[in-house]
Each structure stands twice: as structure tokens, then as C-alpha cells.
Tab-separated table of C-alpha atoms in Angstrom:
chain	number	residue	atom	x	y	z
A	1	ASP	CA	14.833	26.992	5.948
A	2	PHE	CA	13.325	24.127	4.415
A	3	VAL	CA	12.630	20.627	5.388
A	4	SER	CA	10.273	18.267	3.385
A	5	MET	CA	9.309	14.597	4.871
A	6	SER	CA	7.204	11.596	4.095
A	7	PHE	CA	5.939	10.182	7.267
A	8	TYR	CA	5.741	6.631	6.039
A	9	LYS	CA	9.308	6.607	5.091
A	10	ILE	CA	10.131	7.343	8.784
A	11	PHE	CA	7.848	4.865	10.679
A	12	GLY	CA	5.881	2.962	7.884
A	13	TYR	CA	2.273	4.405	8.345
A	14	PRO	CA	0.247	6.421	6.995
A	15	THR	CA	1.022	6.605	3.279
A	16	GLY	CA	0.070	9.704	1.439
A	17	VAL	CA	0.909	12.252	4.260
A	18	GLY	CA	3.693	14.600	4.215
A	19	ALA	CA	4.821	17.897	4.995
A	20	LEU	CA	6.937	20.791	3.899
A	21	LEU	CA	8.308	22.594	6.894
A	22	MET	CA	9.584	26.224	6.231
A	23	ARG	CA	10.535	29.395	8.197
A	24	LYS	CA	7.861	31.839	8.131
A	25	ARG	CA	10.243	34.574	6.678
A	26	CYS	CA	10.588	32.169	3.790
A	27	VAL	CA	6.554	32.104	2.874
A	28	PRO	CA	6.735	35.173	0.872
A	29	MET	CA	9.260	33.551	-1.392
A	30	MET	CA	6.840	30.966	-2.432
A	31	GLN	CA	5.085	31.919	-5.667
A	32	ARG	CA	2.123	29.903	-6.869
A	33	PRO	CA	0.569	30.883	-10.453
A	34	TRP	CA	-2.364	28.447	-10.107
A	35	PHE	CA	-4.703	27.280	-7.491
A	36	ALA	CA	-6.591	24.402	-6.311
A	37	GLY	CA	-9.753	23.601	-4.131
A	38	GLY	CA	-9.295	25.259	-0.799
A	39	THR	CA	-6.394	27.356	-1.252
A	40	ILE	CA	-8.053	30.744	-2.643
A	41	LYS	CA	-10.151	33.472	-0.926
A	42	PHE	CA	-11.506	34.718	-4.301
A	43	VAL	CA	-11.728	33.725	-7.746
A	44	THR	CA	-13.517	35.149	-11.011
A	45	CYS	CA	-13.645	34.343	-14.406
A	46	SER	CA	-13.792	36.342	-17.436
A	47	ASP	CA	-16.769	38.672	-17.881
A	48	ALA	CA	-17.405	41.076	-20.655
A	49	SER	CA	-20.247	42.939	-18.662
A	50	LYS	CA	-18.288	44.175	-15.840
A	51	PRO	CA	-15.080	46.247	-15.632
A	52	ASN	CA	-11.517	44.565	-15.603
A	53	SER	CA	-11.175	44.716	-11.767
A	54	ALA	CA	-7.518	43.331	-11.895
A	55	SER	CA	-5.850	46.647	-11.438
A	56	GLU	CA	-8.251	47.254	-8.273
A	57	VAL	CA	-6.883	44.528	-6.200
A	58	THR	CA	-3.813	45.244	-4.561
A	59	PRO	CA	-1.340	42.125	-4.366
A	60	THR	CA	0.121	41.551	-0.955
A	61	PRO	CA	2.772	38.682	0.128
A	62	HIS	CA	1.774	35.668	1.867
A	63	GLY	CA	1.605	36.203	5.801
A	64	LYS	CA	0.188	39.673	5.465
A	65	LYS	CA	-3.086	41.016	6.249
A	66	GLY	CA	-5.076	42.077	3.210
A	67	ASN	CA	-5.896	40.174	0.243
A	68	GLY	CA	-3.434	37.643	0.222
A	69	SER	CA	-1.257	36.675	-2.722
A	70	PHE	CA	-3.105	37.478	-6.313
A	71	ALA	CA	-2.796	36.153	-9.783
A	72	SER	CA	-4.149	37.553	-13.017
A	73	ASN	CA	-3.584	37.350	-16.608
A	74	ALA	CA	-5.228	40.877	-17.229
A	75	SER	CA	-3.515	43.057	-19.555
A	76	SER	CA	-2.666	46.644	-18.381
A	77	GLU	CA	-3.485	47.875	-21.793
A	78	GLY	CA	-6.788	49.524	-22.926
A	79	SER	CA	-9.641	50.600	-21.023
A	80	ASN	CA	-10.994	49.106	-17.824
A	81	HIS	CA	-14.027	48.665	-19.484
A	82	GLY	CA	-13.397	45.488	-21.645
A	83	PRO	CA	-13.365	41.631	-21.245
A	84	ARG	CA	-11.792	40.541	-17.865
A	85	ASP	CA	-9.060	37.851	-17.539
A	86	PRO	CA	-9.498	35.390	-14.780
A	87	MET	CA	-7.822	35.976	-11.554
A	88	HIS	CA	-7.866	34.768	-8.114
A	89	VAL	CA	-6.495	35.633	-4.822
A	90	LEU	CA	-4.712	32.976	-2.645
A	91	ALA	CA	-5.442	32.062	0.960
A	92	HIS	CA	-3.088	33.450	3.487
A	93	ASP	CA	0.309	31.419	4.300
A	94	HIS	CA	0.242	27.715	4.231
A	95	GLU	CA	-3.525	27.447	3.434
A	96	ALA	CA	-2.332	28.611	-0.291
A	97	PHE	CA	-0.442	25.285	-0.876
A	98	GLU	CA	-2.526	22.607	0.819
A	99	ASP	CA	-4.993	21.473	-1.827
A	100	GLY	CA	-8.317	19.812	-1.490
A	101	THR	CA	-9.216	17.984	1.726
A	102	ILE	CA	-6.184	16.765	3.535
A	103	ASN	CA	-6.090	13.013	4.951
A	104	TYR	CA	-7.436	13.960	8.337
A	105	LEU	CA	-8.413	10.215	9.195
A	106	SER	CA	-4.709	9.369	8.757
A	107	LEU	CA	-3.326	12.241	10.454
A	108	ALA	CA	-4.158	10.781	13.880
A	109	ALA	CA	-1.795	8.026	13.483
A	110	LEU	CA	1.331	10.568	13.152
A	111	SER	CA	1.334	11.215	16.980
A	112	TYR	CA	1.626	7.480	17.486
A	113	GLY	CA	4.355	7.078	14.868
A	114	ILE	CA	6.270	10.224	16.268
A	115	GLU	CA	5.992	8.882	19.799
A	116	PHE	CA	7.291	5.612	18.782
A	117	MET	CA	10.474	7.099	17.138
A	118	THR	CA	11.204	9.428	19.935
A	119	SER	CA	11.144	6.447	22.355
A	120	LEU	CA	14.208	5.055	20.501
A	121	ASP	CA	17.684	5.486	20.933
A	122	MET	CA	18.860	6.889	17.642
A	123	THR	CA	22.461	5.943	18.449
A	124	LYS	CA	21.474	2.353	18.626
A	125	VAL	CA	19.252	2.536	15.516
A	126	SER	CA	22.142	4.019	13.371
A	127	GLY	CA	24.432	1.330	14.867
A	128	HIS	CA	21.930	-1.200	13.889
A	129	VAL	CA	21.319	-0.064	10.410
A	130	GLN	CA	24.969	0.615	9.582
A	131	ALA	CA	25.913	-3.163	10.937
A	132	LEU	CA	23.288	-4.493	8.649
A	133	THR	CA	24.171	-2.585	5.705
A	134	SER	CA	27.813	-3.407	6.053
A	135	ASP	CA	27.229	-7.117	6.145
A	136	LEU	CA	24.750	-6.509	2.980
A	137	ILE	CA	27.306	-4.887	0.965
A	138	ASP	CA	29.979	-7.230	1.989
A	139	SER	CA	27.855	-10.147	1.053
A	140	LEU	CA	26.583	-8.666	-2.293
A	141	SER	CA	30.616	-7.901	-3.336
A	142	GLY	CA	31.121	-11.785	-2.589
A	143	LEU	CA	28.648	-13.127	-5.345
A	144	VAL	CA	30.378	-14.394	-8.319
A	145	HIS	CA	29.862	-16.311	-11.448
A	146	SER	CA	31.833	-19.307	-11.987
A	147	ASN	CA	33.801	-17.297	-14.766
A	148	GLY	CA	34.840	-14.662	-12.277
A	149	GLN	CA	32.121	-12.267	-13.450
A	150	THR	CA	30.508	-10.559	-10.416
A	151	VAL	CA	26.672	-11.111	-10.078
A	152	ILE	CA	25.969	-7.679	-8.351
A	153	ASN	CA	26.865	-4.304	-9.511
A	154	ILE	CA	26.726	-1.917	-6.366
A	155	LEU	CA	25.558	1.805	-7.773
A	156	GLY	CA	27.205	3.689	-5.047
A	157	PRO	CA	30.089	3.167	-2.314
A	158	ASN	CA	31.214	-0.431	-1.571
A	159	SER	CA	31.309	0.247	1.892
A	160	SER	CA	28.863	1.565	4.726
A	161	TYR	CA	31.071	4.526	5.415
A	162	LYS	CA	28.919	7.677	5.370
A	163	ARG	CA	26.044	6.158	3.786
A	164	GLY	CA	22.575	5.335	4.863
A	165	GLY	CA	20.672	2.005	4.985
A	166	THR	CA	19.634	2.152	0.975
A	167	VAL	CA	21.757	0.259	-1.451
A	168	SER	CA	21.053	0.585	-5.084
A	169	ILE	CA	22.124	-2.437	-7.360
A	170	ASN	CA	21.829	-4.248	-10.686
A	171	VAL	CA	21.957	-8.053	-11.148
A	172	VAL	CA	24.448	-9.072	-13.911
A	173	ASP	CA	24.138	-12.395	-15.689
A	174	VAL	CA	27.089	-14.594	-16.401
A	175	ASN	CA	27.769	-12.526	-19.886
A	176	GLY	CA	27.838	-9.107	-17.900
A	177	THR	CA	24.484	-8.409	-19.063
A	178	ILE	CA	22.046	-6.407	-16.570
A	179	ILE	CA	19.151	-8.521	-15.932
A	180	PRO	CA	16.054	-6.334	-15.975
A	181	PRO	CA	15.490	-4.822	-12.369
A	182	MET	CA	11.546	-5.460	-13.045
A	183	VAL	CA	12.103	-9.291	-13.236
A	184	VAL	CA	14.501	-9.424	-10.296
A	185	GLU	CA	11.700	-7.568	-8.187
A	186	LYS	CA	8.944	-10.008	-9.342
A	187	LEU	CA	11.086	-13.062	-8.515
A	188	ALA	CA	11.623	-11.579	-5.158
A	189	ASN	CA	8.122	-10.677	-4.420
A	190	GLU	CA	7.015	-14.197	-5.431
A	191	GLN	CA	9.416	-15.184	-2.369
A	192	MET	CA	7.982	-12.549	0.099
A	193	ILE	CA	10.914	-10.297	-0.373
A	194	SER	CA	10.331	-6.599	-0.501
A	195	ILE	CA	12.765	-4.821	-3.159
A	196	ARG	CA	12.194	-1.891	-5.318
A	197	SER	CA	13.148	-1.414	-8.934
A	198	GLY	CA	13.042	1.596	-11.118
A	199	CYS	CA	14.791	4.824	-11.133
A	200	PHE	CA	13.301	6.131	-7.775
A	201	CYS	CA	11.931	9.354	-8.921
A	202	ASN	CA	15.506	10.204	-10.079
A	203	PRO	CA	15.641	10.255	-13.852
A	204	GLY	CA	18.687	12.510	-13.562
A	205	ASP	CA	20.751	9.879	-11.826
A	206	SER	CA	19.658	7.308	-14.237
A	207	GLU	CA	20.882	9.336	-17.246
A	208	ILE	CA	24.302	9.308	-15.614
A	209	LEU	CA	24.364	5.842	-14.887
A	210	PHE	CA	22.910	4.376	-18.015
A	211	PRO	CA	23.707	7.231	-20.757
A	212	GLU	CA	23.599	4.584	-23.939
A	213	ALA	CA	19.868	3.695	-22.925
A	214	TRP	CA	18.850	7.330	-22.386
A	215	ARG	CA	20.251	8.194	-25.911
A	216	ALA	CA	18.310	5.406	-27.304
A	217	MET	CA	15.249	6.676	-25.305
A	218	MET	CA	15.708	10.004	-26.713
A	219	GLU	CA	15.491	8.722	-30.255
A	220	LEU	CA	12.432	6.944	-29.541
A	221	LEU	CA	10.856	10.085	-28.194
A	222	ASP	CA	12.520	11.836	-31.238
A	223	GLU	CA	10.240	9.342	-33.451
A	224	GLY	CA	7.004	10.284	-31.711
A	225	ASP	CA	6.995	6.676	-29.614
A	226	PRO	CA	7.039	7.624	-25.929
A	227	LEU	CA	5.333	4.377	-24.963
A	228	LYS	CA	8.358	2.488	-26.290
A	229	ALA	CA	10.852	4.833	-24.604
A	230	ARG	CA	9.061	4.419	-21.073
A	231	GLU	CA	9.334	0.578	-21.744
A	232	MET	CA	12.816	0.641	-22.437
A	233	GLY	CA	13.349	2.711	-19.131
A	234	LEU	CA	11.640	0.451	-17.018
A	235	GLY	CA	13.570	-2.401	-18.744
A	236	ILE	CA	17.285	-1.216	-18.904
A	237	ALA	CA	17.658	2.304	-17.544
A	238	ALA	CA	16.742	1.182	-14.134
A	239	ALA	CA	18.163	-0.341	-10.739
A	240	ILE	CA	17.159	-2.133	-7.750
A	241	ARG	CA	16.967	-0.766	-4.385
A	242	ILE	CA	17.491	-2.716	-0.816
A	243	SER	CA	16.503	-0.834	2.178
A	244	VAL	CA	17.695	-1.475	5.531
A	245	GLY	CA	15.855	-0.049	8.357
A	246	ILE	CA	15.009	-0.497	12.023
A	247	PRO	CA	12.619	-3.795	11.602
A	248	THR	CA	15.383	-5.427	9.522
A	249	SER	CA	17.097	-8.514	10.652
A	250	ASP	CA	20.104	-10.675	10.213
A	251	SER	CA	17.756	-13.201	8.637
A	252	ASP	CA	16.355	-10.709	6.211
A	253	ILE	CA	19.711	-10.002	4.975
A	254	THR	CA	20.493	-13.695	5.115
A	255	ARG	CA	17.075	-14.292	2.648
A	256	VAL	CA	17.757	-11.391	0.401
A	257	ILE	CA	21.704	-12.684	-0.132
A	258	LYS	CA	20.345	-16.247	-0.809
A	259	PHE	CA	17.756	-15.098	-3.160
A	260	LEU	CA	20.461	-13.033	-5.175
A	261	ALA	CA	22.843	-15.826	-5.087
A	262	SER	CA	20.377	-17.860	-7.506
A	263	PHE	CA	21.327	-15.582	-10.216
A	264	LYS	CA	24.736	-17.279	-10.191
A	265	ASN	CA	25.660	-18.791	-13.621
A	266	THR	CA	22.232	-17.726	-15.399
A	267	THR	CA	21.839	-15.680	-18.635
A	268	LYS	CA	19.289	-12.906	-19.236
A	269	ASP	CA	17.635	-15.173	-21.937
A	270	GLN	CA	16.394	-17.663	-18.975
A	271	PHE	CA	14.213	-14.808	-17.758
A	272	GLU	CA	13.057	-13.565	-21.173
A	273	HIS	CA	9.395	-15.300	-20.593
A	274	LEU	CA	9.040	-12.776	-17.350
A	275	MET	CA	10.022	-9.581	-19.134
A	276	VAL	CA	6.796	-7.320	-19.046
A	277	CYS	CA	8.708	-4.797	-21.585
A	278	PRO	CA	9.332	-6.352	-24.949
A	279	MET	CA	12.121	-3.491	-25.542
A	280	ALA	CA	14.084	-5.115	-22.450
A	281	ALA	CA	14.507	-8.432	-24.334
A	282	HIS	CA	16.815	-6.782	-26.846
């Protein structure tokens, strides 16, 4: 019934352009109590000199002819001749959910991206991504410190079976301590290797993976210090994401493995000067 998509994650460009596709029968299910530019047909502010007109507007579901969807804070109690609460009437269908001016300058690029994707043999693309992901995971699993401690913690399946081309990891020092993902990303960027660190817009998953860190963060929030809680989250309640896609090559996998192998027999303290977050150093 619903499909959400971000086009740059499919073919790289343009960023900032996505879509939510839904069946027309599902549109009336969408409830929106607020509005933004370009999403309404009518709006009025409180006006004590005119009657309360909230009762005079008949709300109709999205997609039907008439006034469109309407929202009001007006009370049903008392006379119609009192202060009128603000109200608005949403536009019809998708127009009620498209805030402001869409990125129309970039929309022209979508057709080229879609044409490129449809020109590919998706079976070959899938095989390409799966093969490189398998090589990546096997190589990551083989990185070990001289004392036997693994260098990489793979957060997820240790094989390419029934998984995509995104591999989440943490780099672990010789003592078994996680090296802050932000530090790893910074060092990778210096070598022109593109990886991502953070919780990847998935705080729930992060809470499951790093429960002790999140308990400490909640204590900081209770103490009224959200900034330190955020810093701690960025430093220790996070991971590194390596993504394999259509343009990824064997040499790319070799480069990232060589980079991660450079953390063998290191300690977290060696990277303290790179820690943007003071909380991550403790």
C-alpha cells in the first residue's frame, strides 16, 4: 500500500528528492493536523469580531470533491458569536503533504537516473553486490590482533546470505574496547574512503546494541545535560557503515580492508587527540 524512496540512494543523484507512493484508497487514512506553505486551500486566524465559522465547514476526506480536509481547535460549547479559533482546510490528495516549493530544478535528473537503472540487468547487479559483500565480510572476519582479539565486530549476519550490501561494524582495539566510530570515519576520509558513522537514523537499534551507553545517556538527560548525552551517543553508542553498490569494485574492497587492518595492535588511547567528543575518551 505504501512505498517510500530516496532517489539518491538508488542512483546517486539528486539528493533531497524522495517520494512516498501510496494507493489512492489509502489517502483518506492520512491525517495531518498541521499545514505548511502550498498545502492548504483556506486558512483563518482567530478573530473576535466575526462568528465562529468552524461549525459552518463540513470536513471531507482527501480525494473527494468539496472543501478538502479541515482541522480546527474550535470548541463546540457556547455561542457562535465569540472568539474564533484558527482553522485551515487542506488541499486535496498529495498536495496536502507537499510542503513549500519542491526541488523542481533537480527533478529533471530523475528520468536519466531511472533510465540508467532500467538499462541494467538486476540479476547481474545483485550478483555483483553479493559477491563483493561476501568478500568484504570474509576479509573483515580475518582481521585479528596479535593477542587473538578480533579487530572488527560485525553487527549483523556474518555471511552474505539474505542480506544486502550494507555492512555495519565497530573497530575494536587490542584490549577489546571500541574505537569511536567518528575517529575511524575521520581517518578513512583522509584516505578518500567514504564510510558513514553514527546510528544511521535508527536510535532504537542503537539502544539494543549499546544498552549500557544508552543508560548512561539517559542519566545525563535526567540531569538536564542533553548536549553531553548527544556527545556520548556520537562517541560510543554508534557504529560504522560500509556500503557496497553498483560502482564498487574489487580494488575498493581491498582499500577499505587495508585501511581497517591498520588498526591492528592499536589502543583507543592512541586516537584520543582525534576524539571530537570529550565523553568518548572515558
